[in-house]
Amino acid sequence: MSEYSTRSATERDLPSIAAIYNHAVEHTLATFDLDPPDSEYWRARLDGEHPGDHLLVAVDTDDRVVGYAYSWSFRPRPAYDLTRETSVYLDGSVRGRGVGRMLYPALLQTMAVSGVHTAIAAVSLPNPASERLHIACGFTKVGEFRQVGYKFDQWIDMAFYQRMLVNMPTGDAVLG
Ligand SMILES: CC(C)(COP(=O)(O)OP(=O)(O)OC[C@H]1O[C@@H](n2cnc3c(N)ncnc32)[C@H](O)[C@@H]1OP(=O)(O)O)[C@@H](O)C(=O)NCCC(=O)NCCS
């Protein structure tokens, strides 16, 4: 795993991040987006709207972005502020090689340092790699919704996962 590392995203990384996500939008059921978001979408995630929002990238030894993970609003009403929703996407070339198991805990630990109380993730089904990753990172499945998304001419189920972050060890947090 030493060929990959995790760091905070910078503005320079945004096109690579967008390319990874846009491929998933256009070719997979992993996201319910039907069209690629504009550059403002990623700019907002880089800037964050709340202290618990972070955008991290996984990079190879040439500092090429191979994946990203971020935290963002779960729901907009202010009592939800210390609950953040998480998302993680990797380039197809590095999946199944432990990059998710490196990057996602770093995001969760960074969120914990920021005082986030709990993380929520929505996983469209089926997605065995994502479900395994969430379980491996300490999430618990809290429920499944039936047929809440419609994409590529099919109905899609969605699972919610939750991970409490209070008292989480934060040794791999990525700050700054
Ligand atoms: C989901 C994703 C982030 C997982 O990251 P990854 O680097 O591929 O996963 P890892 O190699 O770190 O493995 C994480 C766990 O999932 C398991 N896993 C990986 N790929 C798997 C697969 N295709 N099927 C079943 N389990 C799988 C691993 O064995 C590991 O479990 P373990 O720790 O209990 O042994 C990555 O595959 C991805 O970007 N997928 C496309 C986008 C996506 O679906 N994002 C999530 C949206 S909710």
PDB file of C-alpha atoms and ligand atoms in Angstrom:
ATOM      1  CA  MET A   1       0.000   0.000   0.000  1.00  0.00           C
ATOM      2  CA  SER A   2       3.010   2.317   0.264  1.00  0.00           C
ATOM      3  CA  GLU A   3       2.509   3.274  -3.403  1.00  0.00           C
ATOM      4  CA  TYR A   4      -0.536   5.331  -2.357  1.00  0.00           C
ATOM      5  CA  SER A   5      -1.007   8.026   0.241  1.00  0.00           C
ATOM      6  CA  THR A   6      -3.711  10.389   1.433  1.00  0.00           C
ATOM      7  CA  ARG A   7      -3.674  14.164   1.636  1.00  0.00           C
ATOM      8  CA  SER A   8      -6.064  17.128   1.645  1.00  0.00           C
ATOM      9  CA  ALA A   9      -7.326  18.050  -1.821  1.00  0.00           C
ATOM     10  CA  THR A  10      -6.204  21.241  -3.500  1.00  0.00           C
ATOM     11  CA  GLU A  11      -7.773  23.266  -6.297  1.00  0.00           C
ATOM     12  CA  ARG A  12      -5.376  21.581  -8.754  1.00  0.00           C
ATOM     13  CA  ASP A  13      -6.957  18.196  -7.945  1.00  0.00           C
ATOM     14  CA  LEU A  14     -10.512  19.204  -8.842  1.00  0.00           C
ATOM     15  CA  PRO A  15     -10.421  18.202 -12.544  1.00  0.00           C
ATOM     16  CA  SER A  16      -9.116  14.722 -11.629  1.00  0.00           C
ATOM     17  CA  ILE A  17     -11.760  14.358  -8.933  1.00  0.00           C
ATOM     18  CA  ALA A  18     -14.464  15.436 -11.356  1.00  0.00           C
ATOM     19  CA  ALA A  19     -13.242  12.960 -13.987  1.00  0.00           C
ATOM     20  CA  ILE A  20     -13.478  10.052 -11.523  1.00  0.00           C
ATOM     21  CA  TYR A  21     -16.980  11.052 -10.465  1.00  0.00           C
ATOM     22  CA  ASN A  22     -18.227  11.855 -13.961  1.00  0.00           C
ATOM     23  CA  HIS A  23     -17.275   8.373 -15.140  1.00  0.00           C
ATOM     24  CA  ALA A  24     -19.378   6.905 -12.325  1.00  0.00           C
ATOM     25  CA  VAL A  25     -22.282   9.236 -13.160  1.00  0.00           C
ATOM     26  CA  GLU A  26     -22.281   8.247 -16.802  1.00  0.00           C
ATOM     27  CA  HIS A  27     -21.621   4.515 -16.486  1.00  0.00           C
ATOM     28  CA  THR A  28     -22.746   3.209 -13.088  1.00  0.00           C
ATOM     29  CA  LEU A  29     -25.601   3.028 -10.612  1.00  0.00           C
ATOM     30  CA  ALA A  30     -23.269   3.974  -7.728  1.00  0.00           C
ATOM     31  CA  THR A  31     -24.583   7.548  -7.838  1.00  0.00           C
ATOM     32  CA  PHE A  32     -28.092   8.855  -8.417  1.00  0.00           C
ATOM     33  CA  ASP A  33     -26.733  11.837 -10.356  1.00  0.00           C
ATOM     34  CA  LEU A  34     -27.820  11.576 -13.979  1.00  0.00           C
ATOM     35  CA  ASP A  35     -25.523  14.301 -15.348  1.00  0.00           C
ATOM     36  CA  PRO A  36     -22.031  15.385 -14.277  1.00  0.00           C
ATOM     37  CA  PRO A  37     -22.137  18.321 -11.852  1.00  0.00           C
ATOM     38  CA  ASP A  38     -20.461  21.593 -12.803  1.00  0.00           C
ATOM     39  CA  SER A  39     -17.119  22.795 -11.456  1.00  0.00           C
ATOM     40  CA  GLU A  40     -18.851  24.870  -8.752  1.00  0.00           C
ATOM     41  CA  TYR A  41     -20.028  21.647  -7.156  1.00  0.00           C
ATOM     42  CA  TRP A  42     -16.422  20.552  -6.541  1.00  0.00           C
ATOM     43  CA  ARG A  43     -15.250  24.028  -5.659  1.00  0.00           C
ATOM     44  CA  ALA A  44     -17.905  24.079  -2.895  1.00  0.00           C
ATOM     45  CA  ARG A  45     -16.714  20.711  -1.574  1.00  0.00           C
ATOM     46  CA  LEU A  46     -13.129  21.939  -1.520  1.00  0.00           C
ATOM     47  CA  ASP A  47     -14.111  25.072   0.381  1.00  0.00           C
ATOM     48  CA  GLY A  48     -16.596  23.273   2.666  1.00  0.00           C
ATOM     49  CA  GLU A  49     -19.694  24.853   4.085  1.00  0.00           C
ATOM     50  CA  HIS A  50     -19.141  23.713   7.664  1.00  0.00           C
ATOM     51  CA  PRO A  51     -16.112  22.899   9.876  1.00  0.00           C
ATOM     52  CA  GLY A  52     -16.846  19.153   9.499  1.00  0.00           C
ATOM     53  CA  ASP A  53     -16.533  19.225   5.705  1.00  0.00           C
ATOM     54  CA  HIS A  54     -13.330  17.801   4.225  1.00  0.00           C
ATOM     55  CA  LEU A  55     -12.194  16.743   0.769  1.00  0.00           C
ATOM     56  CA  LEU A  56      -9.317  14.251   0.774  1.00  0.00           C
ATOM     57  CA  VAL A  57      -7.571  12.546  -2.113  1.00  0.00           C
ATOM     58  CA  ALA A  58      -5.603   9.336  -2.499  1.00  0.00           C
ATOM     59  CA  VAL A  59      -2.556   9.821  -4.730  1.00  0.00           C
ATOM     60  CA  ASP A  60       0.098   7.547  -6.216  1.00  0.00           C
ATOM     61  CA  THR A  61       3.838   8.119  -5.943  1.00  0.00           C
ATOM     62  CA  ASP A  62       3.655  10.627  -8.833  1.00  0.00           C
ATOM     63  CA  ASP A  63       0.958  12.581  -6.920  1.00  0.00           C
ATOM     64  CA  ARG A  64      -1.649  11.481  -9.468  1.00  0.00           C
ATOM     65  CA  VAL A  65      -5.135  11.502  -7.947  1.00  0.00           C
ATOM     66  CA  VAL A  66      -6.553   7.954  -7.884  1.00  0.00           C
ATOM     67  CA  GLY A  67      -9.535   8.611  -5.628  1.00  0.00           C
ATOM     68  CA  TYR A  68     -11.243  11.022  -3.304  1.00  0.00           C
ATOM     69  CA  ALA A  69     -13.515  11.072  -0.274  1.00  0.00           C
ATOM     70  CA  TYR A  70     -15.462  13.934   1.202  1.00  0.00           C
ATOM     71  CA  SER A  71     -17.896  14.871   3.925  1.00  0.00           C
ATOM     72  CA  TRP A  72     -20.821  17.183   3.365  1.00  0.00           C
ATOM     73  CA  SER A  73     -24.242  18.094   4.706  1.00  0.00           C
ATOM     74  CA  PHE A  74     -26.525  15.164   5.534  1.00  0.00           C
ATOM     75  CA  ARG A  75     -29.602  17.356   5.657  1.00  0.00           C
ATOM     76  CA  PRO A  76     -29.626  21.160   5.577  1.00  0.00           C
ATOM     77  CA  ARG A  77     -31.467  22.011   8.798  1.00  0.00           C
ATOM     78  CA  PRO A  78     -28.987  23.273  11.399  1.00  0.00           C
ATOM     79  CA  ALA A  79     -29.649  20.673  14.092  1.00  0.00           C
ATOM     80  CA  TYR A  80     -28.054  18.180  11.662  1.00  0.00           C
ATOM     81  CA  ASP A  81     -24.796  20.164  11.466  1.00  0.00           C
ATOM     82  CA  LEU A  82     -22.670  17.691  13.447  1.00  0.00           C
ATOM     83  CA  THR A  83     -23.948  14.827  11.280  1.00  0.00           C
ATOM     84  CA  ARG A  84     -22.161  14.739   7.922  1.00  0.00           C
ATOM     85  CA  GLU A  85     -22.709  12.526   4.901  1.00  0.00           C
ATOM     86  CA  THR A  86     -19.660  10.857   3.403  1.00  0.00           C
ATOM     87  CA  SER A  87     -18.798   9.783  -0.125  1.00  0.00           C
ATOM     88  CA  VAL A  88     -15.833   7.899  -1.625  1.00  0.00           C
ATOM     89  CA  TYR A  89     -14.907   7.177  -5.247  1.00  0.00           C
ATOM     90  CA  LEU A  90     -11.796   5.630  -6.740  1.00  0.00           C
ATOM     91  CA  ASP A  91     -10.508   5.421 -10.265  1.00  0.00           C
ATOM     92  CA  GLY A  92     -11.304   2.012 -11.742  1.00  0.00           C
ATOM     93  CA  SER A  93      -7.602   1.171 -12.053  1.00  0.00           C
ATOM     94  CA  VAL A  94      -7.027   1.022  -8.279  1.00  0.00           C
ATOM     95  CA  ARG A  95     -10.208  -0.538  -6.925  1.00  0.00           C
ATOM     96  CA  GLY A  96      -9.978  -3.650  -4.771  1.00  0.00           C
ATOM     97  CA  ARG A  97      -6.382  -2.911  -3.725  1.00  0.00           C
ATOM     98  CA  GLY A  98      -6.934  -1.423  -0.288  1.00  0.00           C
ATOM     99  CA  VAL A  99      -6.998   2.249  -1.300  1.00  0.00           C
ATOM    100  CA  GLY A 100     -10.530   2.657   0.055  1.00  0.00           C
ATOM    101  CA  ARG A 101      -9.434   1.092   3.353  1.00  0.00           C
ATOM    102  CA  MET A 102      -6.674   3.710   3.553  1.00  0.00           C
ATOM    103  CA  LEU A 103      -8.548   6.797   2.344  1.00  0.00           C
ATOM    104  CA  TYR A 104     -11.937   6.423   4.026  1.00  0.00           C
ATOM    105  CA  PRO A 105     -10.656   5.997   7.623  1.00  0.00           C
ATOM    106  CA  ALA A 106      -8.465   9.070   7.081  1.00  0.00           C
ATOM    107  CA  LEU A 107     -11.591  11.048   6.177  1.00  0.00           C
ATOM    108  CA  LEU A 108     -13.501   9.715   9.187  1.00  0.00           C
ATOM    109  CA  GLN A 109     -10.639  10.530  11.556  1.00  0.00           C
ATOM    110  CA  THR A 110     -10.331  14.024  10.095  1.00  0.00           C
ATOM    111  CA  MET A 111     -14.051  14.526  10.617  1.00  0.00           C
ATOM    112  CA  ALA A 112     -13.752  13.289  14.196  1.00  0.00           C
ATOM    113  CA  VAL A 113     -10.989  15.817  14.892  1.00  0.00           C
ATOM    114  CA  SER A 114     -13.342  18.519  13.558  1.00  0.00           C
ATOM    115  CA  GLY A 115     -15.947  17.514  16.116  1.00  0.00           C
ATOM    116  CA  VAL A 116     -18.331  15.693  13.787  1.00  0.00           C
ATOM    117  CA  HIS A 117     -20.544  13.450  15.881  1.00  0.00           C
ATOM    118  CA  THR A 118     -21.637  10.868  13.343  1.00  0.00           C
ATOM    119  CA  ALA A 119     -21.206   9.967   9.675  1.00  0.00           C
ATOM    120  CA  ILE A 120     -23.952   8.754   7.350  1.00  0.00           C
ATOM    121  CA  ALA A 121     -23.410   7.061   3.986  1.00  0.00           C
ATOM    122  CA  ALA A 122     -25.977   6.201   1.338  1.00  0.00           C
ATOM    123  CA  VAL A 123     -25.064   3.153  -0.760  1.00  0.00           C
ATOM    124  CA  SER A 124     -27.072   2.330  -3.865  1.00  0.00           C
ATOM    125  CA  LEU A 125     -27.564  -1.410  -4.244  1.00  0.00           C
ATOM    126  CA  PRO A 126     -26.033  -3.690  -5.241  1.00  0.00           C
ATOM    127  CA  ASN A 127     -22.539  -2.446  -4.396  1.00  0.00           C
ATOM    128  CA  PRO A 128     -20.693  -5.217  -2.516  1.00  0.00           C
ATOM    129  CA  ALA A 129     -17.346  -3.366  -2.497  1.00  0.00           C
ATOM    130  CA  SER A 130     -18.897  -0.266  -0.925  1.00  0.00           C
ATOM    131  CA  GLU A 131     -20.923  -2.268   1.582  1.00  0.00           C
ATOM    132  CA  ARG A 132     -17.777  -4.195   2.601  1.00  0.00           C
ATOM    133  CA  LEU A 133     -15.778  -0.983   2.855  1.00  0.00           C
ATOM    134  CA  HIS A 134     -18.358   0.626   5.121  1.00  0.00           C
ATOM    135  CA  ILE A 135     -18.550  -2.398   7.404  1.00  0.00           C
ATOM    136  CA  ALA A 136     -14.734  -2.619   7.486  1.00  0.00           C
ATOM    137  CA  CYS A 137     -14.604   1.070   8.481  1.00  0.00           C
ATOM    138  CA  GLY A 138     -16.947   0.597  11.428  1.00  0.00           C
ATOM    139  CA  PHE A 139     -20.256   1.562   9.856  1.00  0.00           C
ATOM    140  CA  THR A 140     -23.474  -0.253  10.710  1.00  0.00           C
ATOM    141  CA  LYS A 141     -26.277  -0.690   8.228  1.00  0.00           C
ATOM    142  CA  VAL A 142     -29.318   1.120   9.583  1.00  0.00           C
ATOM    143  CA  GLY A 143     -31.802   0.334   6.855  1.00  0.00           C
ATOM    144  CA  GLU A 144     -32.660  -0.095   3.210  1.00  0.00           C
ATOM    145  CA  PHE A 145     -35.049   1.849   1.033  1.00  0.00           C
ATOM    146  CA  ARG A 146     -36.722   0.063  -1.856  1.00  0.00           C
ATOM    147  CA  GLN A 147     -36.759   1.573  -5.349  1.00  0.00           C
ATOM    148  CA  VAL A 148     -35.896   5.163  -4.408  1.00  0.00           C
ATOM    149  CA  GLY A 149     -33.779   5.831  -7.513  1.00  0.00           C
ATOM    150  CA  TYR A 150     -34.557   5.386 -11.204  1.00  0.00           C
ATOM    151  CA  LYS A 151     -31.591   5.326 -13.581  1.00  0.00           C
ATOM    152  CA  PHE A 152     -30.692   3.447 -16.753  1.00  0.00           C
ATOM    153  CA  ASP A 153     -34.292   2.189 -17.001  1.00  0.00           C
ATOM    154  CA  GLN A 154     -34.326   0.472 -13.636  1.00  0.00           C
ATOM    155  CA  TRP A 155     -35.368   1.078 -10.059  1.00  0.00           C
ATOM    156  CA  ILE A 156     -32.559   1.135  -7.515  1.00  0.00           C
ATOM    157  CA  ASP A 157     -32.591   0.328  -3.789  1.00  0.00           C
ATOM    158  CA  MET A 158     -30.471   2.283  -1.336  1.00  0.00           C
ATOM    159  CA  ALA A 159     -28.931   1.407   2.036  1.00  0.00           C
ATOM    160  CA  PHE A 160     -28.066   3.850   4.791  1.00  0.00           C
ATOM    161  CA  TYR A 161     -24.934   3.214   6.861  1.00  0.00           C
ATOM    162  CA  GLN A 162     -23.935   5.053  10.038  1.00  0.00           C
ATOM    163  CA  ARG A 163     -20.666   5.380  11.963  1.00  0.00           C
ATOM    164  CA  MET A 164     -20.439   7.157  15.315  1.00  0.00           C
ATOM    165  CA  LEU A 165     -17.264   9.267  15.442  1.00  0.00           C
ATOM    166  CA  VAL A 166     -17.161  10.283  19.097  1.00  0.00           C
ATOM    167  CA  ASN A 167     -14.131   8.730  20.840  1.00  0.00           C
ATOM    168  CA  MET A 168     -12.717   7.540  17.510  1.00  0.00           C
ATOM    169  CA  PRO A 169      -8.897   7.215  17.474  1.00  0.00           C
ATOM    170  CA  THR A 170      -7.648   9.986  15.182  1.00  0.00           C
ATOM    171  CA  GLY A 171      -4.019   9.050  14.436  1.00  0.00           C
ATOM    172  CA  ASP A 172      -4.396   9.191  10.645  1.00  0.00           C
ATOM    173  CA  ALA A 173      -6.369  12.435  10.481  1.00  0.00           C
ATOM    174  CA  VAL A 174      -5.340  14.676   7.573  1.00  0.00           C
ATOM    175  CA  LEU A 175      -5.262  18.249   8.778  1.00  0.00           C
ATOM    176  CA  GLY A 176      -4.422  21.452   6.977  1.00  0.00           C
TER     177      GLY A 176
HETATM  178  C1  LIG B   1     -16.343   1.272  -3.112  1.00  0.00           C
HETATM  179  C2  LIG B   1     -14.859   1.602  -3.203  1.00  0.00           C
HETATM  180  C3  LIG B   1     -14.612   3.033  -2.687  1.00  0.00           C
HETATM  181  C4  LIG B   1     -14.105   0.612  -2.275  1.00  0.00           C
HETATM  182  O1  LIG B   1     -12.730   0.937  -2.269  1.00  0.00           O
HETATM  183  P1  LIG B   1     -11.644  -0.201  -2.675  1.00  0.00           P
HETATM  184  O2  LIG B   1     -10.293   0.390  -2.548  1.00  0.00           O
HETATM  185  O3  LIG B   1     -12.042  -0.778  -3.984  1.00  0.00           O
HETATM  186  O4  LIG B   1     -11.858  -1.267  -1.530  1.00  0.00           O
HETATM  187  P2  LIG B   1     -10.711  -1.946  -0.673  1.00  0.00           P
HETATM  188  O5  LIG B   1      -9.765  -2.663  -1.587  1.00  0.00           O
HETATM  189  O6  LIG B   1     -10.139  -0.942   0.272  1.00  0.00           O
HETATM  190  O7  LIG B   1     -11.563  -3.018   0.114  1.00  0.00           O
HETATM  191  C5  LIG B   1     -12.486  -2.639   1.125  1.00  0.00           C
HETATM  192  C6  LIG B   1     -13.281  -3.864   1.537  1.00  0.00           C
HETATM  193  O8  LIG B   1     -14.175  -4.233   0.472  1.00  0.00           O
HETATM  194  C7  LIG B   1     -13.870  -5.543   0.006  1.00  0.00           C
HETATM  195  N1  LIG B   1     -14.031  -5.474  -1.429  1.00  0.00           N
HETATM  196  C8  LIG B   1     -13.326  -4.740  -2.314  1.00  0.00           C
HETATM  197  N2  LIG B   1     -13.799  -4.910  -3.542  1.00  0.00           N
HETATM  198  C9  LIG B   1     -14.828  -5.781  -3.443  1.00  0.00           C
HETATM  199  C10 LIG B   1     -15.733  -6.334  -4.372  1.00  0.00           C
HETATM  200  N3  LIG B   1     -15.676  -6.034  -5.677  1.00  0.00           N
HETATM  201  N4  LIG B   1     -16.688  -7.170  -3.908  1.00  0.00           N
HETATM  202  C11 LIG B   1     -16.765  -7.464  -2.595  1.00  0.00           C
HETATM  203  N5  LIG B   1     -15.946  -6.957  -1.653  1.00  0.00           N
HETATM  204  C12 LIG B   1     -14.985  -6.136  -2.085  1.00  0.00           C
HETATM  205  C13 LIG B   1     -12.451  -5.822   0.450  1.00  0.00           C
HETATM  206  O9  LIG B   1     -12.201  -7.206   0.620  1.00  0.00           O
HETATM  207  C14 LIG B   1     -12.410  -5.088   1.777  1.00  0.00           C
HETATM  208  O10 LIG B   1     -13.082  -5.801   2.780  1.00  0.00           O
HETATM  209  P3  LIG B   1     -12.280  -6.318   4.081  1.00  0.00           P
HETATM  210  O11 LIG B   1     -11.517  -5.136   4.610  1.00  0.00           O
HETATM  211  O12 LIG B   1     -13.367  -6.775   4.989  1.00  0.00           O
HETATM  212  O13 LIG B   1     -11.387  -7.415   3.546  1.00  0.00           O
HETATM  213  C15 LIG B   1     -14.314   1.466  -4.655  1.00  0.00           C
HETATM  214  O14 LIG B   1     -14.443   0.139  -5.074  1.00  0.00           O
HETATM  215  C16 LIG B   1     -15.012   2.390  -5.645  1.00  0.00           C
HETATM  216  O15 LIG B   1     -14.576   3.527  -5.834  1.00  0.00           O
HETATM  217  N6  LIG B   1     -16.105   1.923  -6.290  1.00  0.00           N
HETATM  218  C17 LIG B   1     -16.828   2.707  -7.293  1.00  0.00           C
HETATM  219  C18 LIG B   1     -17.488   3.949  -6.689  1.00  0.00           C
HETATM  220  C19 LIG B   1     -18.405   3.591  -5.534  1.00  0.00           C
HETATM  221  O16 LIG B   1     -19.164   2.638  -5.597  1.00  0.00           O
HETATM  222  N7  LIG B   1     -18.311   4.403  -4.458  1.00  0.00           N
HETATM  223  C20 LIG B   1     -19.126   4.212  -3.286  1.00  0.00           C
HETATM  224  C21 LIG B   1     -20.435   4.873  -3.468  1.00  0.00           C
HETATM  225  S1  LIG B   1     -21.483   4.561  -2.026  1.00  0.00           S
END
